[in-house]
Coordinates of C-alpha atoms and ligand atoms in Angstrom, one line a residue:
M122 CA 140.8 -55.4 -15.8
S123 CA 140.3 -58.5 -14.3
Q124 CA 137.4 -58.4 -11.8
A125 CA 136.2 -60.7 -9.1
S126 CA 133.8 -62.9 -10.3
G127 CA 130.0 -62.9 -9.1
K128 CA 128.2 -60.4 -7.1
E129 CA 129.3 -58.5 -4.4
L130 CA 128.1 -59.8 -1.0
N131 CA 126.4 -57.8 1.9
F132 CA 128.2 -57.2 5.0
R133 CA 126.9 -60.1 7.1
Q134 CA 127.3 -62.5 4.1
S135 CA 131.1 -61.0 4.0
V136 CA 131.8 -61.8 7.6
D137 CA 130.2 -64.9 7.1
L138 CA 132.4 -66.1 4.3
M139 CA 135.5 -65.0 6.1
F140 CA 134.9 -66.6 8.9
N141 CA 133.9 -70.3 7.0
R142 CA 136.9 -69.7 5.6
A143 CA 139.0 -70.0 8.3
A144 CA 136.4 -72.8 10.4
S145 CA 137.4 -75.0 7.4
F146 CA 141.0 -75.2 8.6
T147 CA 139.8 -76.0 12.2
D148 CA 139.0 -80.0 13.3
I149 CA 135.8 -78.5 15.0
S150 CA 132.5 -80.2 14.2
P151 CA 130.4 -78.4 11.4
K152 CA 127.5 -78.7 14.0
L153 CA 129.4 -76.9 16.6
I154 CA 130.9 -74.0 14.2
E155 CA 127.1 -73.7 13.0
K156 CA 126.2 -73.0 16.5
I157 CA 129.2 -70.4 17.0
R158 CA 128.4 -68.6 13.4
V159 CA 124.8 -68.1 14.1
C160 CA 123.7 -64.5 15.9
N161 CA 121.7 -65.8 19.0
A162 CA 118.8 -63.0 18.9
T163 CA 118.4 -59.6 17.1
Y164 CA 115.5 -57.5 18.6
T165 CA 113.5 -54.5 16.1
V166 CA 112.2 -51.4 18.1
R167 CA 110.1 -49.2 17.2
F168 CA 109.1 -46.3 19.4
G169 CA 107.6 -42.9 19.4
V170 CA 108.7 -39.6 20.9
K171 CA 106.6 -36.6 20.6
L172 CA 108.9 -34.0 19.0
R173 CA 108.4 -30.7 17.1
G174 CA 104.7 -31.0 17.8
E175 CA 104.5 -34.3 16.4
V176 CA 105.3 -38.2 17.0
H177 CA 108.0 -39.3 15.3
T178 CA 108.5 -43.0 14.9
F179 CA 112.2 -44.5 15.4
T180 CA 113.2 -47.8 14.2
G181 CA 116.1 -49.7 16.3
Y182 CA 118.4 -52.6 17.2
R183 CA 120.1 -54.8 19.4
S184 CA 122.0 -57.7 18.2
V185 CA 122.6 -60.2 20.3
H186 CA 125.7 -62.8 18.8
S187 CA 126.6 -64.6 21.1
E188 CA 126.1 -65.3 25.1
H189 CA 128.9 -68.1 25.7
K190 CA 130.3 -65.4 27.8
E191 CA 127.9 -62.4 29.4
P192 CA 127.7 -59.7 29.7
V193 CA 127.5 -59.3 26.1
K194 CA 129.4 -56.1 24.4
G195 CA 129.3 -53.8 21.3
G196 CA 128.6 -50.7 20.0
I197 CA 125.5 -48.3 19.5
R198 CA 125.6 -46.7 16.2
Y199 CA 123.4 -44.2 15.1
S200 CA 123.4 -43.5 11.3
L201 CA 120.2 -43.9 8.8
D202 CA 122.2 -46.6 7.1
V203 CA 121.6 -49.1 10.3
N204 CA 119.4 -52.4 9.0
Q205 CA 119.3 -55.6 10.6
D206 CA 121.8 -56.9 8.7
E207 CA 124.7 -54.9 10.2
V208 CA 123.8 -54.7 13.3
E209 CA 124.0 -58.6 12.5
A210 CA 127.5 -58.6 11.2
L211 CA 128.5 -56.5 13.4
A212 CA 127.5 -57.8 16.5
A213 CA 129.2 -61.2 14.5
L214 CA 132.6 -59.7 14.8
M215 CA 132.2 -58.3 18.8
T216 CA 132.0 -62.2 19.5
Y217 CA 134.9 -62.9 17.2
K218 CA 137.2 -59.5 18.4
S219 CA 136.4 -59.8 22.3
A220 CA 137.6 -63.5 21.6
L221 CA 140.5 -62.7 20.1
V222 CA 141.6 -60.0 22.6
E223 CA 140.6 -62.1 25.9
V224 CA 138.1 -59.8 27.5
P225 CA 135.3 -62.1 29.0
Y226 CA 132.3 -61.1 26.7
G227 CA 129.9 -62.3 23.9
G228 CA 129.2 -59.9 21.3
S229 CA 126.6 -57.6 20.5
K230 CA 125.6 -54.5 18.4
G231 CA 123.0 -51.8 18.1
G232 CA 122.1 -49.0 15.9
L233 CA 119.4 -46.3 15.6
C234 CA 118.2 -45.2 12.4
I235 CA 118.7 -41.6 12.8
N236 CA 121.2 -38.9 11.2
P237 CA 121.8 -37.3 14.4
K238 CA 122.3 -33.8 12.3
D239 CA 118.5 -33.6 11.9
W240 CA 118.2 -33.2 15.3
N241 CA 118.9 -31.1 18.1
E242 CA 121.1 -31.6 21.8
E243 CA 117.6 -31.4 23.4
E244 CA 115.5 -34.0 20.9
L245 CA 118.5 -36.5 21.3
E246 CA 118.4 -37.0 24.5
R247 CA 114.9 -37.4 24.4
I248 CA 115.0 -40.3 21.5
T249 CA 118.2 -41.7 23.3
R250 CA 116.5 -41.8 26.5
R251 CA 113.0 -43.5 25.0
F252 CA 115.9 -46.1 23.1
T253 CA 117.3 -46.5 26.3
F254 CA 114.0 -47.3 28.1
E255 CA 113.1 -49.4 25.5
L256 CA 116.2 -52.0 25.3
A257 CA 116.2 -51.7 29.4
R258 CA 112.8 -53.6 29.6
R259 CA 114.1 -56.7 27.6
D260 CA 117.5 -56.6 29.2
L261 CA 119.3 -55.7 26.6
I262 CA 121.0 -52.9 28.4
H263 CA 122.3 -54.4 32.1
P264 CA 125.5 -54.5 33.9
S265 CA 125.6 -58.0 34.3
L266 CA 124.0 -59.3 30.7
N267 CA 124.4 -56.7 27.7
V268 CA 126.4 -53.2 27.7
P269 CA 126.8 -50.9 25.0
A270 CA 129.2 -48.7 23.7
P271 CA 129.8 -45.7 21.3
D272 CA 130.1 -46.5 17.7
M273 CA 129.8 -44.4 14.7
G274 CA 127.6 -41.4 15.6
T275 CA 127.5 -41.8 19.6
G276 CA 129.9 -40.8 21.8
E277 CA 130.3 -39.7 25.6
R278 CA 127.2 -37.8 25.6
E279 CA 124.7 -40.2 24.6
M280 CA 126.7 -43.2 27.1
A281 CA 126.0 -40.7 29.5
W282 CA 122.5 -40.3 28.8
M283 CA 122.3 -44.0 28.6
M284 CA 123.4 -44.7 32.0
D285 CA 121.3 -41.9 33.7
E286 CA 118.6 -43.5 32.3
Y287 CA 119.4 -46.8 33.2
R288 CA 120.2 -45.8 37.0
R289 CA 117.0 -44.1 37.5
L290 CA 114.9 -47.3 35.9
N291 CA 117.5 -49.8 38.7
N292 CA 117.8 -47.3 41.4
T293 CA 119.0 -49.9 44.1
N294 CA 121.4 -51.3 41.6
I295 CA 124.7 -50.8 43.0
D296 CA 126.5 -51.7 39.9
A297 CA 124.5 -49.8 37.5
I298 CA 126.9 -47.0 36.1
A299 CA 128.4 -50.5 34.6
C300 CA 125.3 -50.5 32.2
V301 CA 127.2 -48.5 29.6
T302 CA 131.1 -47.7 29.1
G303 CA 132.2 -45.0 26.9
K304 CA 130.7 -42.6 29.8
P305 CA 132.9 -39.3 30.4
V306 CA 135.0 -40.3 33.5
H307 CA 133.4 -37.7 35.8
L308 CA 130.3 -40.0 35.2
G309 CA 132.5 -43.0 36.3
G310 CA 134.2 -43.4 32.7
I311 CA 138.3 -44.3 32.8
E312 CA 140.9 -42.0 31.4
G313 CA 141.8 -43.3 28.3
R314 CA 138.5 -44.6 26.6
V315 CA 138.1 -41.6 24.0
E316 CA 141.4 -42.4 22.7
A317 CA 141.2 -46.2 23.0
T318 CA 140.6 -47.6 19.5
G319 CA 142.8 -44.9 17.8
R320 CA 145.3 -45.6 20.2
G321 CA 144.7 -49.2 19.5
V322 CA 145.6 -49.0 16.0
Q323 CA 148.5 -47.2 16.4
Y324 CA 149.9 -49.7 18.8
A325 CA 148.8 -52.7 16.1
L326 CA 151.1 -51.0 14.3
Q327 CA 153.9 -50.6 16.1
E328 CA 153.6 -54.1 16.7
F329 CA 153.6 -54.5 13.0
F330 CA 156.8 -52.8 12.6
R331 CA 158.2 -55.2 15.4
H332 CA 158.3 -58.1 13.0
D333 CA 160.8 -58.2 10.5
D334 CA 158.8 -60.9 8.5
D335 CA 155.7 -59.0 8.2
K336 CA 157.3 -56.3 7.6
K337 CA 159.1 -58.0 4.3
K338 CA 155.8 -59.4 3.4
A339 CA 154.1 -56.0 3.1
G340 CA 157.2 -54.8 1.1
F341 CA 158.7 -52.3 4.1
R342 CA 161.7 -51.4 5.8
G343 CA 162.3 -49.3 8.9
N344 CA 160.3 -47.9 11.0
L345 CA 156.6 -46.1 10.9
E346 CA 159.4 -42.5 10.8
G347 CA 158.0 -41.6 7.0
K348 CA 155.8 -43.5 6.1
K349 CA 153.0 -42.3 3.7
I350 CA 149.4 -42.5 5.4
I351 CA 146.0 -42.2 3.9
V352 CA 143.0 -41.7 6.4
Q353 CA 138.9 -42.1 5.1
G354 CA 136.9 -40.7 8.1
L355 CA 138.2 -38.1 10.6
G356 CA 135.6 -39.2 13.5
N357 CA 136.9 -41.1 17.0
V358 CA 138.8 -43.4 15.6
G359 CA 140.6 -42.0 12.5
Y360 CA 141.6 -38.8 14.0
H361 CA 143.2 -40.8 17.2
A362 CA 145.1 -43.1 15.1
A363 CA 146.2 -40.4 12.8
K364 CA 147.5 -37.7 15.4
F365 CA 149.1 -40.1 17.6
L366 CA 150.8 -41.8 14.2
S367 CA 151.8 -38.2 13.0
E368 CA 152.9 -36.8 16.1
E369 CA 154.1 -39.9 18.1
D370 CA 156.0 -42.1 15.3
G371 CA 156.5 -39.5 12.5
A372 CA 154.4 -40.8 9.8
K373 CA 153.2 -38.6 7.5
I374 CA 149.4 -38.4 6.8
I375 CA 149.2 -37.6 3.4
A376 CA 145.6 -37.5 2.5
V377 CA 142.3 -37.2 5.0
S378 CA 139.2 -38.3 3.1
E379 CA 135.9 -37.0 4.4
R380 CA 132.8 -36.8 3.7
A381 CA 133.0 -33.4 3.1
G382 CA 135.8 -33.9 1.0
V383 CA 139.0 -34.7 0.8
V384 CA 142.5 -32.9 1.7
R385 CA 145.8 -34.2 0.6
N386 CA 149.1 -32.5 1.4
E387 CA 152.4 -34.6 0.6
K388 CA 154.7 -32.9 3.0
G389 CA 152.1 -34.4 6.1
I390 CA 148.8 -32.7 7.5
N391 CA 148.5 -31.3 10.6
I392 CA 145.7 -33.6 11.8
E393 CA 144.8 -31.7 15.2
K394 CA 144.6 -28.5 12.7
L395 CA 142.3 -30.3 10.6
Y396 CA 139.9 -32.1 13.2
Q397 CA 139.8 -28.8 15.3
H398 CA 138.8 -26.7 11.5
I399 CA 136.4 -29.4 11.1
R400 CA 134.9 -29.5 14.6
S401 CA 134.6 -25.3 14.2
G402 CA 131.8 -25.9 11.4
E403 CA 133.7 -24.0 8.9
D404 CA 134.2 -25.1 5.4
L405 CA 136.6 -27.9 4.7
D406 CA 137.3 -25.6 1.4
K407 CA 138.6 -23.2 4.1
F408 CA 141.2 -25.4 5.5
E409 CA 144.9 -24.0 4.7
G410 CA 146.9 -27.2 5.6
G411 CA 146.2 -28.9 2.2
K412 CA 144.6 -29.1 -1.1
V413 CA 140.9 -29.7 -0.6
S414 CA 138.9 -31.3 -3.0
D415 CA 135.3 -32.3 -3.8
P416 CA 134.0 -35.5 -1.7
D417 CA 135.5 -38.8 -3.7
P418 CA 135.2 -42.4 -2.4
E419 CA 138.0 -43.8 -4.5
A420 CA 140.6 -41.3 -2.5
I421 CA 141.6 -44.1 -0.5
C422 CA 143.0 -45.9 -3.8
A423 CA 145.8 -43.0 -4.4
A424 CA 149.8 -44.1 -3.7
C425 CA 150.6 -44.5 0.0
D426 CA 152.7 -47.1 2.6
I427 CA 149.7 -47.7 4.7
L428 CA 146.0 -46.9 4.5
I429 CA 143.4 -46.6 7.3
P430 CA 140.4 -47.2 6.2
A431 CA 138.0 -45.7 9.7
A432 CA 134.6 -44.4 8.3
L433 CA 132.2 -47.0 7.5
E434 CA 132.2 -50.8 5.8
G435 CA 132.1 -51.8 2.5
V436 CA 134.8 -49.2 0.8
I437 CA 137.2 -51.4 -0.3
H438 CA 134.6 -53.4 -2.8
M439 CA 135.3 -56.3 -5.8
N440 CA 135.1 -52.7 -8.4
N441 CA 137.8 -50.6 -6.7
A442 CA 140.0 -53.2 -4.5
H443 CA 142.4 -53.9 -8.2
N444 CA 143.3 -49.9 -7.9
V445 CA 144.3 -50.1 -4.4
K446 CA 147.8 -49.1 -4.0
A447 CA 148.8 -49.1 -0.6
K448 CA 150.7 -52.2 1.2
L449 CA 149.2 -52.3 4.2
I450 CA 146.1 -51.3 5.2
I451 CA 144.6 -51.8 8.3
E452 CA 141.0 -51.8 9.0
A453 CA 140.4 -49.2 11.7
A454 CA 136.9 -49.6 10.8
N455 CA 134.7 -52.4 11.0
G456 CA 134.3 -54.3 7.9
P457 CA 135.8 -51.9 5.5
V458 CA 137.4 -54.5 3.2
T459 CA 134.2 -56.5 1.7
A460 CA 135.2 -60.6 1.0
K461 CA 135.5 -60.4 -2.7
A462 CA 138.0 -57.3 -2.0
D463 CA 139.9 -59.3 0.6
K464 CA 140.5 -62.0 -2.2
I465 CA 142.2 -59.5 -4.5
L466 CA 143.9 -57.8 -1.8
R467 CA 145.0 -61.1 -1.1
D468 CA 146.3 -62.0 -4.4
K469 CA 147.9 -58.9 -5.3
G470 CA 149.8 -59.1 -2.2
V471 CA 148.7 -56.6 0.0
F472 CA 149.0 -56.9 3.8
I473 CA 146.3 -56.1 5.6
I474 CA 145.5 -56.1 9.6
P475 CA 142.1 -57.1 10.0
D476 CA 139.1 -55.3 12.1
M477 CA 138.7 -57.6 14.4
Y478 CA 142.2 -57.2 15.6
A479 CA 142.9 -53.6 14.5
N480 CA 140.2 -51.7 16.3
A481 CA 139.6 -54.0 19.1
G482 CA 141.3 -51.3 21.4
G483 CA 138.0 -49.9 22.0
V484 CA 136.3 -52.9 23.4
T485 CA 139.5 -53.8 25.5
V486 CA 139.7 -50.2 27.0
S487 CA 135.6 -50.4 27.8
Y488 CA 136.2 -53.7 29.4
F489 CA 139.0 -51.9 32.0
E490 CA 135.9 -49.5 32.4
W491 CA 133.1 -51.9 33.5
V492 CA 135.7 -53.8 36.1
K493 CA 136.5 -50.4 37.3
N494 CA 132.6 -49.9 37.3
I495 CA 131.8 -52.9 39.3
G496 CA 135.0 -52.7 41.3
H497 CA 133.4 -49.1 42.3
I498 CA 137.3 -47.6 42.6
R499 CA 140.3 -46.2 40.1
F500 CA 142.8 -47.9 39.2
G501 CA 146.1 -46.8 40.5
R502 CA 144.0 -45.6 43.3
L503 CA 145.7 -47.7 46.1
Q504 CA 149.4 -48.2 45.2
R505 CA 150.4 -45.0 43.3
R506 CA 152.2 -43.4 46.0
N507 CA 153.6 -46.3 47.5
Q508 CA 155.1 -47.5 44.4
E509 CA 156.8 -43.8 44.0
A510 CA 157.5 -43.7 47.6
K511 CA 159.8 -47.0 46.9
Q512 CA 160.8 -45.8 43.9
R513 CA 162.2 -42.7 45.6
L514 CA 164.2 -44.9 47.9
L515 CA 165.7 -46.7 45.6
I516 CA 167.2 -43.4 44.0
E517 CA 168.3 -41.7 46.6
A518 CA 170.1 -45.0 47.5
L519 CA 172.0 -45.2 44.3
Q520 CA 172.4 -41.0 44.4
A521 CA 174.2 -41.3 48.1
K522 CA 176.9 -44.0 46.4
D523 CA 177.3 -40.8 43.9
I524 CA 175.4 -42.3 40.9
K525 CA 173.8 -39.6 38.5
F526 CA 170.7 -39.4 37.0
S527 CA 168.7 -36.7 35.0
K528 CA 166.3 -34.9 36.3
K529 CA 163.9 -35.8 33.6
F530 CA 164.9 -39.9 34.1
K531 CA 164.6 -39.3 37.7
Q532 CA 161.0 -37.9 37.5
E533 CA 160.3 -40.5 35.1
Y534 CA 161.1 -43.3 37.2
I535 CA 159.8 -42.3 40.3
D536 CA 156.3 -41.0 39.1
G537 CA 153.5 -43.6 39.9
A538 CA 151.4 -45.0 37.4
S539 CA 148.0 -42.8 36.5
E540 CA 145.2 -44.3 35.4
L541 CA 145.5 -43.1 31.9
D542 CA 149.4 -44.9 32.3
L543 CA 147.8 -48.1 33.4
V544 CA 145.4 -48.1 31.0
R545 CA 147.5 -47.4 27.8
A546 CA 149.6 -50.3 29.3
G547 CA 147.1 -52.7 29.4
L548 CA 146.1 -52.0 25.9
D549 CA 149.4 -52.1 24.8
D550 CA 149.8 -55.5 26.3
T551 CA 146.7 -56.9 24.9
M552 CA 147.6 -55.8 21.2
R553 CA 150.6 -57.0 21.7
S554 CA 149.5 -60.4 22.4
A555 CA 146.7 -60.8 20.3
Y556 CA 149.2 -60.4 17.4
S557 CA 151.4 -62.8 18.7
N558 CA 148.2 -65.4 19.1
I559 CA 147.6 -64.7 15.4
K560 CA 151.3 -64.8 14.6
G561 CA 151.3 -68.3 16.8
A562 CA 148.4 -69.5 14.6
L563 CA 149.7 -68.8 11.3
E564 CA 153.2 -70.3 12.3
E565 CA 151.4 -73.6 13.4
N566 CA 149.2 -73.7 10.5
P567 CA 150.7 -72.3 7.3
E568 CA 148.0 -73.0 5.4
L569 CA 145.7 -70.2 6.9
E570 CA 148.2 -68.2 5.0
D571 CA 147.0 -64.3 6.0
M572 CA 146.3 -62.9 9.4
R573 CA 142.4 -62.2 9.1
T574 CA 141.9 -66.0 8.7
A575 CA 144.1 -66.8 11.6
A576 CA 142.6 -64.2 13.7
F577 CA 139.0 -66.0 13.0
Y578 CA 141.0 -69.4 13.7
V579 CA 141.9 -67.8 17.2
A580 CA 139.0 -66.6 17.8
I581 CA 136.6 -69.8 16.5
S582 CA 138.9 -72.1 18.5
D583 CA 138.8 -70.4 21.8
I584 CA 134.8 -70.1 21.4
A585 CA 134.3 -74.0 20.4
L586 CA 136.8 -74.7 23.6
H587 CA 134.5 -72.9 25.8
Y588 CA 131.3 -75.0 24.5
Q589 CA 133.3 -78.1 24.5
S590 CA 134.2 -77.5 28.3
I591 CA 131.2 -77.3 29.4
G592 CA 129.5 -80.1 27.3
L593 CA 128.1 -78.9 24.0
Ligands
NAD240 P1 132.4 -41.5 14.1 O1 131.1 -41.4 13.9 O2 133.2 -40.8 15.3 O3 133.7 -41.1 12.7 C1 133.3 -41.3 11.9 C2 133.7 -40.7 10.2 O4 133.6 -40.7 9.3 C3 133.3 -39.2 10.6 O5 133.8 -38.2 10.8 C4 132.6 -39.0 9.0 O6 132.4 -37.8 8.8 C5 133.3 -40.1 8.5 N1 132.5 -40.4 7.0 C6 131.3 -41.3 7.2 N2 131.1 -41.5 5.8 C7 132.0 -41.3 5.1 C8 132.7 -41.8 3.8 N3 131.5 -41.9 3.2 N4 133.8 -40.9 3.3 C9 134.8 -40.2 3.8 N5 134.3 -40.3 5.7 C10 133.0 -40.7 6.2 O7 132.7 -43.1 14.4 P2 133.9 -43.7 15.0 O8 133.4 -44.3 16.2 O9 135.0 -43.3 14.5 O10 133.6 -45.2 14.0 C11 134.4 -45.6 12.4 C12 134.3 -47.0 12.7 O11 135.3 -47.6 13.7 C13 133.6 -47.8 12.8 O12 133.4 -48.5 11.5 C14 133.2 -48.0 13.9 O13 132.4 -49.5 13.8 C15 134.6 -48.8 14.0 N6 134.7 -48.8 15.3 C16 134.7 -47.5 16.5 C17 134.9 -48.1 17.8 C18 134.8 -46.7 19.0 O14 135.3 -47.2 19.8 N7 134.2 -45.7 18.6 C19 135.4 -49.3 18.1 C20 135.5 -50.3 17.5 C21 135.4 -49.9 16.0

């Protein structure tokens, strides 16, 4: 078996290598390229919280990659593996991702070295509030400067605590709730944020299947119906992507690889049932909708049409990339393919839809939430009934001319758009136009060759233009 030469790079080096490859196709000065690439600042915080009768010291990070636009934006991860290199790599990806999908943010990322499962809810709340306090004193959480969101190990609950703590510290700031996104809807969140990243993965795949040339490159015919998919990680992103693709597009999820084991079913796994089973705390072995086996990091190499790594970075590396059998990999997680593996897969002809594009649904809908928060009004509130009244008038006028409509069509046509409808439409539009920008770059510069390099190229060009226009 041939192997990529040399040593595997760490996550940040991998991102830098991919960045440099794309940058080499631009005519931007090397000095400006260097400015765009480097991470502006990383803050390490160590703080103590008294729990279970003794002081526990926690280490957290908030990295700001680029402030060319503010606020800077990026999730907060709770995991024992969090470290400075990882946070910096993720912050860099946030800068490029935001530029690619045209949301007006710089990139940032945070992490706390903690296994959330080691602590009960009350303890986690105290730890999160203290972490928020440490970030807030340094403006590393702030509605106009730095806006965190959920990531691995965090969700609506943690965002609610962070928002509440920030608001208590800044009780005269009318925009205080815009300090984080991914909040519960009743606390200023937005409909569709929880599903957003997985929904974006679905929209990205739908867009891929609208392009015959890309389908041909990857060796596909038809649409998503019946395509065999393997998913790694059935958390927020993996669950929503797998659920929508199987329930709405007719794809078959033939394997789910999780921390506790691997579930396989060639006929297609019922994702909702599996997710509820895992959530209930039942042993995975007891799941009846597929064959369950021990955890296996190589389960992602089994035969399938599409592979969706949706857990963590570096899972496809120089030692297993040769074994990957999927025709298409859509990177729902950040950085699941190392730079070495990327080269092996490209040489093998595997089509890769890169993380920077594929999982941009989260930051896109976070942007909508932030706009809603600083606008202090729910999307659609002013126009929904007005729109309905006009649509009803039209239907009634046509019916008066004896034109007949089914009840279903009439209802669907008349109904004004809800916040969720608008969020999904805005996300779909974002995913389609970013895809088209990537394709446009590839058409103009065929030497870019692949989607990842083209996505980096679009992002780098956009950020460079920003700096050049302000005289840097
Ligand atoms: P999550 O914590 O909700 O889910 C992660 C899932 O992966 C969990 O079910 C976990 O058990 C599983 N997992 C962890 N290690 C595994 C392993 N070695 N093998 C198999 N399964 C494993 O996290 P998430 O929010 O879904 O994030 C997943 C990925 O998506 C991360 O890379 C994150 O940075 C990226 N992402 C998330 C968002 C978001 O909105 N949540 C947005 C953009 C990108």
